Protein backbone atom coordinates (compact mmCIF):
# COMPACT_ATOMS: atom_id res chain seq x y z
CA MET A 1 14.58 -5.35 -2.10
CA ILE A 2 13.68 -1.79 -3.21
CA GLU A 3 16.15 1.06 -3.20
CA PHE A 4 15.82 4.69 -4.28
CA LYS A 5 19.15 6.41 -4.86
CA ASN A 6 18.89 10.21 -5.01
CA PHE A 7 15.78 9.83 -7.18
CA SER A 8 13.97 12.82 -8.67
CA PHE A 9 11.32 13.01 -11.36
CA ARG A 10 9.61 15.85 -13.19
CA TYR A 11 6.67 15.14 -15.51
CA LYS A 12 6.89 16.52 -19.03
CA ASN A 13 5.71 20.14 -19.22
CA SER A 14 5.62 20.44 -15.42
CA GLU A 15 7.34 23.39 -13.76
CA LYS A 16 8.55 21.50 -10.69
CA ASN A 17 9.62 18.03 -9.64
CA ALA A 18 6.96 15.57 -8.51
CA LEU A 19 9.63 13.93 -6.34
CA SER A 20 13.03 15.28 -5.35
CA GLY A 21 16.10 13.65 -3.81
CA ILE A 22 14.47 10.44 -2.58
CA ASN A 23 16.89 8.08 -0.81
CA LEU A 24 15.16 5.07 0.64
CA LYS A 25 15.42 1.32 1.19
CA ILE A 26 12.48 -1.03 1.69
CA ASP A 27 13.29 -4.50 2.98
CA LYS A 28 11.69 -7.80 2.06
CA GLY A 29 8.56 -8.52 4.07
CA ASP A 30 7.99 -4.91 5.10
CA PHE A 31 4.51 -3.34 5.25
CA VAL A 32 4.86 0.32 4.32
CA GLY A 33 2.04 2.84 4.59
CA VAL A 34 2.33 6.03 2.50
CA ILE A 35 0.36 9.19 3.21
CA GLY A 36 0.48 12.89 2.34
CA ASN A 37 -1.57 15.68 0.83
CA SER A 38 -2.67 15.77 -2.80
CA GLY A 39 0.34 16.50 -4.98
CA ALA A 40 2.83 15.34 -2.36
CA GLY A 41 4.28 12.70 -4.71
CA LYS A 42 2.67 9.52 -3.37
CA THR A 43 1.37 8.13 -6.68
CA THR A 44 4.60 9.08 -8.46
CA PHE A 45 6.43 7.08 -5.79
CA THR A 46 4.39 3.96 -6.65
CA TYR A 47 4.87 4.55 -10.38
CA ALA A 48 8.62 4.59 -9.86
CA ILE A 49 8.47 1.16 -8.22
CA ASN A 50 6.30 -0.64 -10.78
CA GLY A 51 7.99 0.93 -13.82
CA VAL A 52 5.12 3.12 -14.97
CA ILE A 53 7.76 5.83 -14.61
CA PRO A 54 9.74 6.20 -16.83
CA HIS A 55 8.18 3.78 -19.35
CA HIS A 56 4.67 5.27 -19.62
CA PHE A 57 5.14 8.87 -18.48
CA GLU A 58 7.68 11.12 -20.11
CA GLY A 59 9.76 13.46 -18.01
CA ASP A 60 13.13 14.15 -16.44
CA PHE A 61 14.37 11.12 -14.49
CA TYR A 62 17.35 11.48 -12.17
CA GLY A 63 19.03 8.95 -9.89
CA GLU A 64 18.17 5.27 -9.68
CA VAL A 65 15.33 3.01 -8.59
CA ILE A 66 16.41 -0.59 -8.02
CA VAL A 67 13.79 -3.33 -7.55
CA LYS A 68 15.12 -6.77 -6.68
CA GLY A 69 18.46 -5.87 -8.21
CA LYS A 70 16.95 -4.53 -11.44
CA ASP A 71 17.26 -0.94 -12.59
CA THR A 72 13.72 0.16 -13.48
CA VAL A 73 14.98 2.29 -16.38
CA GLU A 74 16.60 -0.73 -18.02
CA THR A 75 13.80 -3.18 -17.16
CA SER A 76 10.46 -3.27 -18.98
CA PRO A 77 7.21 -2.90 -16.98
CA SER A 78 6.15 -6.40 -18.07
CA GLU A 79 9.35 -7.86 -16.62
CA LEU A 80 8.97 -5.83 -13.46
CA SER A 81 5.39 -7.06 -13.11
CA LEU A 82 6.75 -10.55 -12.45
CA ASN A 83 8.01 -9.16 -9.13
CA VAL A 84 5.72 -6.19 -8.54
CA GLY A 85 1.95 -6.57 -8.46
CA SER A 86 -0.03 -3.32 -8.73
CA VAL A 87 -3.58 -2.52 -7.68
CA PHE A 88 -4.89 0.88 -8.74
CA GLN A 89 -7.61 3.09 -7.30
CA ASP A 90 -9.96 2.58 -10.27
CA ILE A 91 -10.86 -1.08 -9.72
CA ASP A 92 -13.49 -1.24 -12.46
CA GLY A 93 -10.88 0.02 -14.92
CA GLN A 94 -8.52 -2.75 -13.86
CA MET A 95 -11.01 -5.59 -14.34
CA VAL A 96 -10.81 -7.44 -17.66
CA ALA A 97 -13.41 -10.19 -17.22
CA SER A 98 -17.07 -10.43 -16.25
CA VAL A 99 -16.78 -13.42 -13.87
CA VAL A 100 -14.45 -13.66 -10.87
CA GLU A 101 -12.87 -16.97 -11.91
CA ASP A 102 -12.10 -15.61 -15.38
CA GLU A 103 -10.49 -12.52 -13.83
CA LEU A 104 -8.09 -14.73 -11.89
CA LEU A 105 -7.42 -16.96 -14.89
CA PHE A 106 -6.60 -14.06 -17.19
CA GLY A 107 -3.31 -13.15 -15.56
CA LEU A 108 -2.25 -16.72 -14.91
CA GLU A 109 -2.78 -17.75 -18.53
CA ASN A 110 -1.19 -14.61 -19.97
CA PHE A 111 1.93 -15.03 -17.86
CA GLY A 112 2.28 -18.63 -18.95
CA VAL A 113 1.75 -20.30 -15.58
CA PRO A 114 1.74 -24.09 -16.14
CA TYR A 115 -1.81 -25.40 -16.47
CA ASN A 116 -1.34 -27.98 -13.71
CA GLU A 117 -0.47 -25.19 -11.22
CA ILE A 118 -3.34 -22.84 -11.99
CA GLU A 119 -6.12 -24.60 -10.09
CA SER A 120 -4.10 -24.99 -6.90
CA ARG A 121 -3.00 -21.35 -7.01
CA ILE A 122 -6.56 -20.09 -7.38
CA ASN A 123 -7.84 -22.36 -4.63
CA ASP A 124 -5.03 -21.51 -2.21
CA ILE A 125 -5.15 -17.74 -2.68
CA MET A 126 -8.95 -17.47 -2.62
CA LYS A 127 -9.03 -19.53 0.57
CA LEU A 128 -6.27 -17.44 2.14
CA VAL A 129 -8.11 -14.17 1.52
CA GLY A 130 -11.53 -15.66 2.24
CA ILE A 131 -13.36 -15.18 -1.05
CA GLU A 132 -13.98 -18.80 -2.14
CA ASP A 133 -17.71 -18.08 -2.27
CA LEU A 134 -17.19 -15.41 -4.94
CA ARG A 135 -15.51 -17.67 -7.50
CA HIS A 136 -18.46 -18.01 -9.87
CA ARG A 137 -20.05 -14.61 -9.20
CA ASN A 138 -20.50 -11.98 -11.90
CA ILE A 139 -18.19 -9.08 -11.08
CA SER A 140 -20.94 -6.54 -11.74
CA THR A 141 -22.89 -7.96 -8.78
CA LEU A 142 -20.05 -7.49 -6.28
CA SER A 143 -19.74 -4.72 -3.71
CA GLY A 144 -16.81 -2.30 -3.84
CA GLY A 145 -15.00 -4.19 -1.09
CA GLN A 146 -15.53 -7.53 -2.84
CA LYS A 147 -14.21 -6.14 -6.13
CA GLN A 148 -11.14 -4.85 -4.34
CA LYS A 149 -10.50 -8.27 -2.83
CA VAL A 150 -10.86 -9.91 -6.24
CA ALA A 151 -8.44 -7.42 -7.80
CA ILE A 152 -5.85 -8.08 -5.09
CA CYS A 153 -6.40 -11.82 -5.34
CA ALA A 154 -5.87 -11.75 -9.13
CA VAL A 155 -2.53 -10.00 -8.66
CA VAL A 156 -1.41 -12.25 -5.79
CA CYS A 157 -2.15 -15.38 -7.85
CA LEU A 158 0.87 -14.34 -9.96
CA MET A 159 3.04 -14.71 -6.82
CA PRO A 160 4.66 -11.26 -6.80
CA ASP A 161 7.27 -10.46 -4.16
CA ILE A 162 5.96 -6.91 -3.87
CA LEU A 163 2.40 -5.59 -3.81
CA VAL A 164 1.83 -1.89 -4.51
CA LEU A 165 -1.62 -0.39 -3.91
CA ASP A 166 -2.77 3.17 -4.57
CA GLU A 167 -5.62 4.17 -2.24
CA PRO A 168 -7.37 0.78 -2.25
CA THR A 169 -10.08 1.87 0.21
CA ALA A 170 -10.83 5.32 -1.23
CA GLU A 171 -14.44 4.45 -2.06
CA LEU A 172 -15.07 1.91 0.70
CA ASP A 173 -16.91 2.18 4.01
CA PRO A 174 -14.96 1.75 7.28
CA GLN A 175 -15.83 -1.94 7.70
CA SER A 176 -14.82 -2.86 4.15
CA SER A 177 -11.67 -0.75 4.47
CA GLU A 178 -10.60 -2.66 7.56
CA GLN A 179 -11.31 -5.97 5.81
CA ILE A 180 -8.97 -4.96 2.96
CA PHE A 181 -6.18 -4.07 5.37
CA SER A 182 -6.70 -7.29 7.32
CA MET A 183 -6.35 -9.13 4.01
CA LEU A 184 -3.13 -7.26 3.24
CA ARG A 185 -1.74 -8.15 6.67
CA THR A 186 -2.51 -11.82 6.02
CA LEU A 187 -0.68 -11.71 2.68
CA ASN A 188 2.24 -9.91 4.30
CA GLU A 189 2.56 -12.26 7.27
CA LYS A 190 1.65 -15.62 5.73
CA MET A 191 3.14 -15.22 2.24
CA GLY A 192 5.94 -12.78 3.05
CA ILE A 193 4.77 -10.31 0.40
CA THR A 194 6.23 -6.83 0.77
CA VAL A 195 3.26 -4.44 0.89
CA ILE A 196 3.40 -0.76 -0.07
CA VAL A 197 0.06 0.99 0.23
CA VAL A 198 -0.87 4.62 -0.40
CA GLU A 199 -3.81 5.51 1.82
CA GLN A 200 -5.51 8.62 3.20
CA LYS A 201 -7.04 6.85 6.21
CA ILE A 202 -4.17 7.33 8.62
CA MET A 203 -5.85 5.28 11.36
CA LEU A 204 -5.69 2.21 9.14
CA LEU A 205 -2.05 2.85 8.28
CA SER A 206 -1.09 3.36 11.91
CA GLU A 207 -2.77 0.13 12.98
CA PHE A 208 -1.68 -2.19 10.16
CA SER A 209 1.60 -0.93 8.70
CA LYS A 210 5.05 -1.61 10.11
CA ARG A 211 6.51 1.57 8.69
CA MET A 212 5.00 4.89 7.62
CA LEU A 213 6.27 7.36 5.02
CA ILE A 214 4.82 10.87 5.17
CA PHE A 215 5.29 12.74 1.89
CA ASN A 216 5.21 16.53 1.60
CA GLU A 217 5.89 18.59 -1.52
CA GLY A 218 7.77 15.83 -3.29
CA SER A 219 9.99 14.80 -0.39
CA ILE A 220 9.84 12.32 2.48
CA TYR A 221 8.87 14.43 5.49
CA LEU A 222 8.73 11.65 8.09
CA ASP A 223 9.86 8.01 8.02
CA GLY A 224 9.50 5.58 10.89
CA SER A 225 7.26 3.14 12.70
CA PRO A 226 3.67 4.31 13.21
CA ARG A 227 4.34 5.05 16.88
CA GLU A 228 7.42 7.11 16.00
CA VAL A 229 5.61 9.08 13.30
CA LEU A 230 2.57 9.76 15.47
CA LYS A 231 4.58 11.01 18.45
CA ASP A 232 4.63 14.57 17.18
CA THR A 233 1.11 15.62 16.27
CA SER A 234 2.20 19.16 15.40
CA LYS A 235 4.49 18.00 12.59
CA LEU A 236 1.61 16.21 10.90
CA LEU A 237 -0.76 19.12 11.36
CA ASP A 238 1.84 21.50 9.91
CA ILE A 239 1.53 19.77 6.54
CA GLY A 240 -2.21 19.17 6.74
CA VAL A 241 -2.17 15.48 7.69
CA ASN A 242 -4.69 14.65 10.39
CA CYS A 243 -3.39 12.62 13.30
CA PRO A 244 -5.58 9.76 14.61
CA ARG A 245 -7.59 10.90 17.61
CA VAL A 246 -6.13 8.18 19.83
CA ALA A 247 -2.62 9.47 19.08
CA SER A 248 -3.63 13.11 19.56
CA LEU A 249 -5.14 12.21 22.94
CA ALA A 250 -2.00 10.33 23.98
CA ASN A 251 0.25 13.22 22.96
CA CYS A 252 -1.94 15.70 24.83
CA LEU A 253 -1.88 13.56 27.99
CA THR A 254 1.87 13.13 27.67
CA GLU A 255 2.41 16.90 27.44
CA ARG A 256 0.40 17.30 30.65
CA LYS A 257 2.50 14.58 32.32
CA LEU A 258 -0.53 12.36 32.82
CA TYR A 259 0.73 9.56 30.57
CA GLN A 260 4.21 8.18 29.90
CA GLY A 261 3.52 5.11 27.77
CA GLN A 262 3.73 4.46 24.02
CA VAL A 263 1.41 6.09 21.50
CA PRO A 264 -1.65 3.88 20.89
CA VAL A 265 -2.39 2.93 17.29
CA ASN A 266 -5.93 1.58 17.72
CA ILE A 267 -9.01 1.87 19.91
CA ASN A 268 -8.13 -1.11 22.10
CA GLU A 269 -4.74 0.36 22.99
CA ALA A 270 -6.36 3.73 23.67
CA GLU A 271 -8.81 2.04 26.04
CA VAL A 272 -5.92 0.49 27.96
CA MET A 273 -4.22 3.90 28.14
CA VAL A 274 -7.31 5.68 29.50
CA LYS A 275 -7.98 2.94 32.07
CA SER A 276 -4.37 3.14 33.29
CA ILE A 277 -4.75 6.88 33.86
CA ILE A 278 -8.11 6.58 35.62
CA LYS A 279 -6.70 3.82 37.82
């Protein structure tokens, strides 16, 4: 579905590449979590998928990025947006209407969705993500988590195959953050949408994603399932990425030969691990 072939990109007037030598395939229906320090290349990675690079940022583009068989250099961002839905960190900047229903209608009408399909799409998606009660609310009265859900819902109403999100929980509290990721899991599992999410809260990524990409200095440092990536705490610490405490505990117990099971990715699994050791 998405393929990077020896991709590198350097922004205009920059002295070094933002990304270098990226070779990667993302399959349909995957849920990919992306993490790394500031400047590691995470946002550039998302821009390469949705066509913001090279169509809106000038620079040196090498290699290929193929999205659903289309070369992103030869395909306009508007055409790519039919397959790739994007949700950015600045939600208020992404909103175009003052009422939730109008926000959802805006994209549907602008993309020429047949009028007789619009109502069913809005109803189905709002029900799926659990925000039917927000339909007639003024967006200015919503909480940060509610706005984020509306923004995601507006994009999903366009039926994209791929959903790309850049730090969607950056300004949200832990409960709202988990609600957003639960929503993304629902969209991934029930609609088959491929989800790619950049996030700094590694605990959320380890619990909800199927695959994790750790970026460091413009390259992919680690690539694997959350359990595979979290096995080696020292590798994450070497590049300044904090490992979830449950994984750090498991790795410490494993080193001391007190535990031989898989790395836990949430509190419930950690509880099972500790009880098995005490027993």
